[in-house]
XYZ file of C-alpha atoms in Angstrom:
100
model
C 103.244 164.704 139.384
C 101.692 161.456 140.911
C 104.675 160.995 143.006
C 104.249 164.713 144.436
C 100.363 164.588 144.824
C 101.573 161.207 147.233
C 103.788 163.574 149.141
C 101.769 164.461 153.138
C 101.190 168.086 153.681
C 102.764 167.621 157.125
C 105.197 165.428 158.365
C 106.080 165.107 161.897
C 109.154 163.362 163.252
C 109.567 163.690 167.261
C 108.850 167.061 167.784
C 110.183 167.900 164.452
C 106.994 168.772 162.140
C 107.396 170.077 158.035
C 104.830 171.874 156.569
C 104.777 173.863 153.723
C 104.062 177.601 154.885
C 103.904 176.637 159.399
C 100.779 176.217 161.836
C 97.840 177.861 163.200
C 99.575 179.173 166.780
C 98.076 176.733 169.138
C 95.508 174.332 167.200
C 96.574 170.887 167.823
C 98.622 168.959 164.647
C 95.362 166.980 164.455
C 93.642 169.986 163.661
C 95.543 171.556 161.370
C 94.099 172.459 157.593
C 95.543 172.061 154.266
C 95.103 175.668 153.625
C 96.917 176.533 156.848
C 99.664 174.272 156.481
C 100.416 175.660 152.924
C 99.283 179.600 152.938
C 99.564 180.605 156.509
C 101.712 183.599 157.055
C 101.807 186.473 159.688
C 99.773 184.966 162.767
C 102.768 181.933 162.717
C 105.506 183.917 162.023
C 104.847 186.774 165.024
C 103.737 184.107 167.632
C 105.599 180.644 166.494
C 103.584 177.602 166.148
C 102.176 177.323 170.364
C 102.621 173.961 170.265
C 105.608 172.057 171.887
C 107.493 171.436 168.472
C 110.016 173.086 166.233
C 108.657 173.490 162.701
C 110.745 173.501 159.507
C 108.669 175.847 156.710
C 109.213 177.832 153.884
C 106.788 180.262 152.069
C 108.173 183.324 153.512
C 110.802 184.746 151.393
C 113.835 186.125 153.671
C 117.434 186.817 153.170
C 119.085 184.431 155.119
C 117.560 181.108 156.657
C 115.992 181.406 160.009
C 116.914 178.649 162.780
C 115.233 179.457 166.754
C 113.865 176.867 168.878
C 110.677 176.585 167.575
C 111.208 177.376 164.196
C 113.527 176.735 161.313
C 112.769 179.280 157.738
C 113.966 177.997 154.722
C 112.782 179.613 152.202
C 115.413 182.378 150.854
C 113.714 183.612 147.626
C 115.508 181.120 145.363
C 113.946 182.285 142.052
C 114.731 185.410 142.768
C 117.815 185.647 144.442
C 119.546 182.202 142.711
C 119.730 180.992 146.997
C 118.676 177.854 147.558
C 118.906 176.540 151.093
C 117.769 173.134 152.978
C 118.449 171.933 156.487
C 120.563 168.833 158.095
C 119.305 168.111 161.301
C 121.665 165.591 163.331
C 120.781 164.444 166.928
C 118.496 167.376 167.025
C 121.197 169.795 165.863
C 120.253 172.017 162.598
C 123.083 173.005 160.367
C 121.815 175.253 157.185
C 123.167 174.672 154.167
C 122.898 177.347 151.140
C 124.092 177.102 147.215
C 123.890 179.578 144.795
């Protein structure tokens, strides 16, 4: 538990930025809440984050992953469906890899 309380609620590397659940569309990364980061929902998924960078979330349960240029969904419902699914980005190239 300490080691996952230690974890940031966003991580940004380049212009690739992890959070949780995605951004307020257009508030600066410096800006950003917790409770954004972790519970946001519609607003960031029907406009994107507004920022120049591609984010890498979850929190949305869909069937298959989601990869677009300023976006990346992971989250494919793995308690329900058994699906789990991560990322590998390589020299800014994102390949999806899925188990279950």
């Amino acid at each position: 538990m300490a080691f996952l309380r230690s974890l940031p609620v966003l991580l940004t590397m380049g212009t690739d930025v992890f959070a949780h659940a995605g951004l307020k569309p257009g508030r600066p990364l410096s800006e950003q809440t917790d409770d954004d980061l972790m519970w946001i929902r519609r607003s960031f998924l029907d406009l994107g984050p507004g920022l120049p960078v591609r984010v890498f979330h979850g929190h949305t349960p869909m069937r298959e992953a989601h990869v677009g240029p300023d976006r990346v969904s992971l989250d494919t419902h793995c308690y329900r469906s058994g699906r789990l699914t991560a990322a590998r980005v390589l020299a800014g190239d994102v390949t999806i890899l899925s188990v279950g």
